[in-house]
Short mmCIF file of C-alpha atoms and ligand atoms in Angstrom, two decimals:
data_model
loop_
_atom_site.label_atom_id
_atom_site.label_comp_id
_atom_site.label_asym_id
_atom_site.label_seq_id
_atom_site.Cartn_x
_atom_site.Cartn_y
_atom_site.Cartn_z
CA MET A 1 -36.59 16.26 36.85
CA LYS A 2 -37.94 14.50 33.96
CA LEU A 3 -39.43 16.41 30.97
CA ILE A 4 -41.92 14.54 28.97
CA PRO A 5 -44.45 15.44 26.11
CA LEU A 6 -47.49 13.70 26.27
CA PRO A 7 -49.26 13.52 22.97
CA ALA A 8 -52.81 14.69 23.05
CA PHE A 9 -55.33 15.07 20.03
CA ALA A 10 -53.83 14.84 16.65
CA ASP A 11 -50.69 16.81 16.97
CA ASN A 12 -50.70 18.54 20.44
CA TYR A 13 -48.17 17.88 23.14
CA ILE A 14 -48.89 18.53 26.81
CA TRP A 15 -45.65 18.99 28.46
CA MET A 16 -45.03 17.31 31.88
CA LEU A 17 -42.20 18.08 34.21
CA HIS A 18 -41.82 15.64 37.18
CA ASP A 19 -39.47 15.08 40.12
CA GLY A 20 -40.71 11.51 40.73
CA ARG A 21 -43.22 12.67 43.28
CA GLN A 22 -44.71 16.00 42.07
CA ALA A 23 -45.55 16.91 38.52
CA LEU A 24 -46.62 20.12 36.63
CA VAL A 25 -48.23 20.22 33.15
CA VAL A 26 -48.54 22.69 30.53
CA ASP A 27 -51.52 23.60 28.34
CA PRO A 28 -53.60 20.21 29.21
CA GLY A 29 -56.08 20.45 26.25
CA GLU A 30 -57.44 17.25 27.59
CA ALA A 31 -57.30 15.55 30.94
CA GLN A 32 -57.00 11.96 30.18
CA PRO A 33 -53.49 11.61 28.87
CA VAL A 34 -52.31 13.59 32.04
CA LEU A 35 -54.37 11.36 34.55
CA ALA A 36 -52.90 8.27 32.66
CA ALA A 37 -49.22 9.40 33.14
CA LEU A 38 -49.71 10.48 36.75
CA GLN A 39 -51.11 7.01 37.48
CA ARG A 40 -48.29 5.15 35.45
CA GLU A 41 -45.39 7.15 37.24
CA GLY A 42 -47.15 7.46 40.65
CA LEU A 43 -47.02 11.19 40.51
CA GLN A 44 -49.15 14.04 42.20
CA LEU A 45 -50.01 17.08 40.09
CA ASP A 46 -48.91 20.25 41.65
CA SER A 47 -49.29 22.81 39.21
CA ILE A 48 -51.04 23.38 35.72
CA LEU A 49 -49.32 26.32 33.60
CA VAL A 50 -51.65 27.65 30.75
CA THR A 51 -50.30 29.72 28.10
CA HIS A 52 -53.56 30.94 26.25
CA HIS A 53 -56.97 30.26 25.89
CA HIS A 54 -57.62 28.06 22.99
CA ALA A 55 -59.58 24.84 23.84
CA ASP A 56 -56.91 22.50 22.86
CA HIS A 57 -54.70 24.09 25.54
CA THR A 58 -57.39 24.31 28.25
CA GLY A 59 -59.82 21.62 27.64
CA GLY A 60 -58.55 19.36 30.46
CA VAL A 61 -58.02 22.05 33.13
CA ALA A 62 -61.07 21.98 35.21
CA ALA A 63 -61.14 18.15 35.13
CA LEU A 64 -57.44 17.96 36.16
CA ARG A 65 -58.06 20.69 38.99
CA LYS A 66 -60.94 18.69 40.28
CA ALA A 67 -59.04 15.35 40.37
CA THR A 68 -55.86 16.75 41.78
CA GLY A 69 -56.26 20.01 43.49
CA ALA A 70 -53.62 21.37 41.28
CA GLN A 71 -52.76 25.19 41.35
CA VAL A 72 -53.52 26.60 37.87
CA TYR A 73 -51.63 29.70 36.44
CA GLY A 74 -52.66 31.41 33.28
CA PRO A 75 -52.81 34.70 31.23
CA ALA A 76 -54.47 37.73 33.13
CA THR A 77 -56.51 38.77 30.45
CA GLU A 78 -57.95 35.61 28.58
CA ALA A 79 -61.15 33.41 29.56
CA ILE A 80 -59.49 30.23 31.32
CA PRO A 81 -61.53 27.99 33.60
CA GLU A 82 -61.52 29.68 37.27
CA PRO A 83 -60.01 29.61 39.84
CA LEU A 84 -56.43 30.49 38.64
CA THR A 85 -53.53 32.73 39.48
CA ARG A 86 -53.73 35.31 36.71
CA LEU A 87 -50.14 36.39 35.34
CA THR A 88 -49.32 39.52 33.13
CA GLY A 89 -45.81 38.99 32.37
CA GLY A 90 -42.81 40.09 34.17
CA GLU A 91 -43.67 38.41 37.44
CA THR A 92 -42.23 35.03 38.46
CA CYS A 93 -44.33 31.92 39.03
CA ALA A 94 -43.01 29.45 41.35
CA ALA A 95 -43.84 25.75 40.63
CA LEU A 96 -42.28 22.48 41.38
CA GLY A 97 -39.55 24.28 43.23
CA LEU A 98 -38.62 26.19 40.02
CA ALA A 99 -38.79 29.90 39.29
CA PHE A 100 -40.53 30.53 35.84
CA ARG A 101 -40.29 33.98 34.47
CA VAL A 102 -43.58 34.92 32.91
CA LEU A 103 -43.12 36.37 29.30
CA ASP A 104 -45.93 38.62 27.62
CA VAL A 105 -45.98 37.30 24.13
CA PRO A 106 -49.06 38.64 22.23
CA GLY A 107 -49.76 37.76 18.58
CA HIS A 108 -51.27 34.24 18.41
CA THR A 109 -53.81 35.43 20.93
CA ALA A 110 -53.94 38.98 22.74
CA GLY A 111 -52.93 37.75 26.27
CA HIS A 112 -50.52 34.93 25.29
CA ILE A 113 -47.91 34.13 27.94
CA ALA A 114 -44.92 32.00 28.03
CA PHE A 115 -43.04 30.34 30.87
CA TYR A 116 -39.20 30.57 31.15
CA CYS A 117 -37.10 28.79 33.79
CA ALA A 118 -33.50 29.89 33.50
CA GLU A 119 -32.11 26.83 34.95
CA MET A 120 -33.57 23.38 35.22
CA ASP A 121 -31.09 20.41 35.44
CA GLY A 122 -28.25 22.49 33.60
CA ALA A 123 -30.33 24.22 30.80
CA PRO A 124 -32.82 27.01 30.51
CA LEU A 125 -36.38 25.76 29.66
CA LEU A 126 -39.09 27.66 27.76
CA PHE A 127 -42.89 26.65 27.42
CA CYS A 128 -44.06 28.77 24.60
CA GLY A 129 -47.57 27.59 23.93
CA ASP A 130 -48.44 28.55 20.18
CA THR A 131 -46.27 31.39 19.62
CA LEU A 132 -43.00 29.69 18.59
CA PHE A 133 -42.99 26.42 16.65
CA SER A 134 -40.01 24.49 15.64
CA ALA A 135 -39.20 26.13 12.23
CA GLY A 136 -42.35 28.10 12.57
CA CYS A 137 -44.75 30.33 14.65
CA GLY A 138 -48.58 30.47 15.45
CA ARG A 139 -51.02 32.14 13.26
CA LEU A 140 -52.07 35.59 14.02
CA PHE A 141 -55.59 35.20 15.35
CA GLU A 142 -55.81 38.26 17.62
CA GLY A 143 -52.58 40.11 17.07
CA THR A 144 -50.52 42.18 14.59
CA PRO A 145 -47.63 41.11 12.61
CA ALA A 146 -45.69 43.78 14.72
CA GLN A 147 -46.89 42.24 18.13
CA MET A 148 -45.92 38.73 16.84
CA LEU A 149 -42.42 39.82 15.69
CA ALA A 150 -41.84 41.60 18.89
CA SER A 151 -42.86 38.61 20.77
CA LEU A 152 -40.89 36.23 18.84
CA ASP A 153 -37.83 38.71 19.15
CA SER A 154 -38.13 38.56 22.92
CA LEU A 155 -37.92 34.78 22.96
CA ALA A 156 -35.02 34.58 20.21
CA ALA A 157 -32.94 36.72 22.90
CA LEU A 158 -33.06 33.82 25.16
CA PRO A 159 -29.83 31.76 25.65
CA ASP A 160 -28.63 29.34 23.01
CA PRO A 161 -29.12 26.19 25.05
CA THR A 162 -32.77 27.00 25.91
CA ARG A 163 -34.95 23.89 25.38
CA VAL A 164 -37.96 25.03 23.50
CA CYS A 165 -41.08 23.25 24.43
CA CYS A 166 -43.79 23.95 21.72
CA THR A 167 -47.28 22.58 21.92
CA HIS A 168 -47.69 21.22 18.45
CA GLU A 169 -45.84 18.52 16.44
CA TYR A 170 -45.86 20.85 13.21
CA THR A 171 -42.22 20.65 12.54
CA LEU A 172 -42.21 18.59 9.33
CA SER A 173 -44.75 20.80 7.56
CA ASN A 174 -43.10 24.09 8.97
CA LEU A 175 -39.65 22.62 7.55
CA THR A 176 -41.08 22.19 4.15
CA PHE A 177 -42.17 25.90 4.06
CA ALA A 178 -38.74 27.06 5.63
CA LEU A 179 -37.12 25.16 2.74
CA ALA A 180 -39.25 26.92 0.26
CA VAL A 181 -38.08 30.23 1.88
CA GLU A 182 -34.30 29.22 2.24
CA PRO A 183 -33.47 26.32 0.07
CA GLY A 184 -29.95 27.04 0.44
CA ASN A 185 -29.84 26.85 4.24
CA ALA A 186 -27.63 23.80 5.02
CA ASP A 187 -28.73 23.69 8.77
CA LEU A 188 -32.26 23.40 7.47
CA GLN A 189 -31.78 20.85 4.98
CA GLN A 190 -29.73 18.65 7.63
CA HIS A 191 -32.48 19.23 10.25
CA HIS A 192 -35.12 18.32 7.90
CA ILE A 193 -33.62 14.86 7.22
CA PHE A 194 -33.06 14.51 10.92
CA CYS A 195 -36.61 15.18 11.68
CA GLN A 196 -38.01 12.95 8.96
CA GLN A 197 -36.05 10.15 10.57
CA LEU A 198 -37.46 11.03 14.12
CA ARG A 199 -41.05 10.84 12.75
CA ALA A 200 -40.55 7.78 10.87
CA GLU A 201 -39.74 6.18 14.17
CA GLY A 202 -42.73 7.93 15.86
CA LEU A 203 -40.40 10.19 18.02
CA PRO A 204 -41.19 13.84 18.79
CA THR A 205 -39.08 16.64 17.04
CA LEU A 206 -39.20 18.38 20.33
CA PRO A 207 -37.87 20.15 22.38
CA SER A 208 -35.85 22.06 19.97
CA THR A 209 -33.31 24.55 21.25
CA MET A 210 -33.05 28.46 20.65
CA ALA A 211 -29.64 28.07 19.16
CA LEU A 212 -31.13 26.03 16.31
CA GLU A 213 -34.32 28.01 15.93
CA ARG A 214 -32.35 30.93 15.28
CA ARG A 215 -30.50 29.08 12.39
CA ILE A 216 -33.52 27.31 10.79
CA ASN A 217 -36.84 29.31 11.73
CA PRO A 218 -37.76 31.80 9.04
CA PHE A 219 -39.98 33.62 11.40
CA LEU A 220 -36.60 34.45 13.50
CA ARG A 221 -34.90 35.22 10.51
CA SER A 222 -36.76 38.00 8.76
CA ARG A 223 -33.74 40.32 8.90
CA VAL A 224 -31.63 37.73 7.01
CA PRO A 225 -30.89 38.90 3.40
CA ALA A 226 -31.84 35.66 1.86
CA VAL A 227 -35.08 35.75 3.72
CA ILE A 228 -35.84 39.12 2.86
CA ALA A 229 -35.23 38.32 -0.85
CA ALA A 230 -37.57 35.21 -0.74
CA ALA A 231 -40.49 37.37 0.70
CA THR A 232 -39.88 39.83 -1.91
CA ALA A 233 -39.81 37.44 -4.69
CA HIS A 234 -43.03 35.86 -3.31
CA ASP A 235 -44.89 39.11 -3.22
CA ALA A 236 -42.75 42.25 -3.95
CA ASP A 237 -45.79 44.70 -3.11
CA MET A 238 -46.75 42.96 0.12
CA ALA A 239 -43.05 42.85 1.29
CA ARG A 240 -42.71 46.51 0.56
CA ASP A 241 -45.84 47.65 2.20
CA THR A 242 -46.06 45.28 5.25
CA GLY A 243 -42.43 43.85 5.58
CA THR A 244 -40.83 40.74 5.50
CA PHE A 245 -42.42 39.11 8.57
CA ALA A 246 -45.78 39.93 7.74
CA THR A 247 -45.10 38.53 4.21
CA LEU A 248 -43.87 35.31 5.61
CA ARG A 249 -46.77 34.90 7.71
CA GLN A 250 -49.21 35.43 5.04
CA TRP A 251 -47.17 33.27 2.53
CA LYS A 252 -47.25 30.41 5.26
CA ASN A 253 -51.04 30.65 5.56
CA ILE A 254 -51.68 29.78 1.92
CA TYR A 255 -48.45 27.55 1.41
CA ARG A 256 -49.32 23.92 0.38
ZN1 ZN B 1 -53.45 28.20 19.99
FE1 FE B 2 -52.81 25.08 19.80
#
């Protein structure tokens, strides 16, 4: 199996997985990069997985279905171009001969789902849309901080070697914020240098791994004393009233 991030728009990735004959894509915000990759690699599109309704994740779905006849899988409660198989979380979705467990991860949007495959070529695989980013998390457009924290906790419980396939290349700016929260975190300092090198060469910083995210992502670390202290130093009243996670999310929204 090959796992390829297809760049789209300014900073999206459309993840493509293929076995040399059949392919699946996740969150195709536009059709053209997918059609070009199918043509280039001589592939048939078998399925399209959709994590949430935002246009930068769904804009290419209708055109790709029309061009390829691919099966579409998406969240039960969101507006996604029909026809599709609607998933609520808890079920298994079979695509490309792999079993993906569907995870209900509300917060960025109310019906956001993620797709987890326990084993693909020796390691687990997670397509998490805009819920978890490397060193960051999605904005809370339709959910509460408590919902998002519970969603991120459920992702953080996945095994260490899980490959984390996020939909945006936001890693460098997320790392800048993460370093403002935890300037003394050596893993974070090291990963920042590594990602600066990758980006200077035009390479993606993804996929990440869950083991790495637990060490560098402030939104998975809201119970770590240094992170609690940083949120309190940023806004003691907010940290006391709304908690560390909500304070971090609010701080990130205004951080430049
Ligand atoms: Zn989104
Ligand atoms: Fe997005």
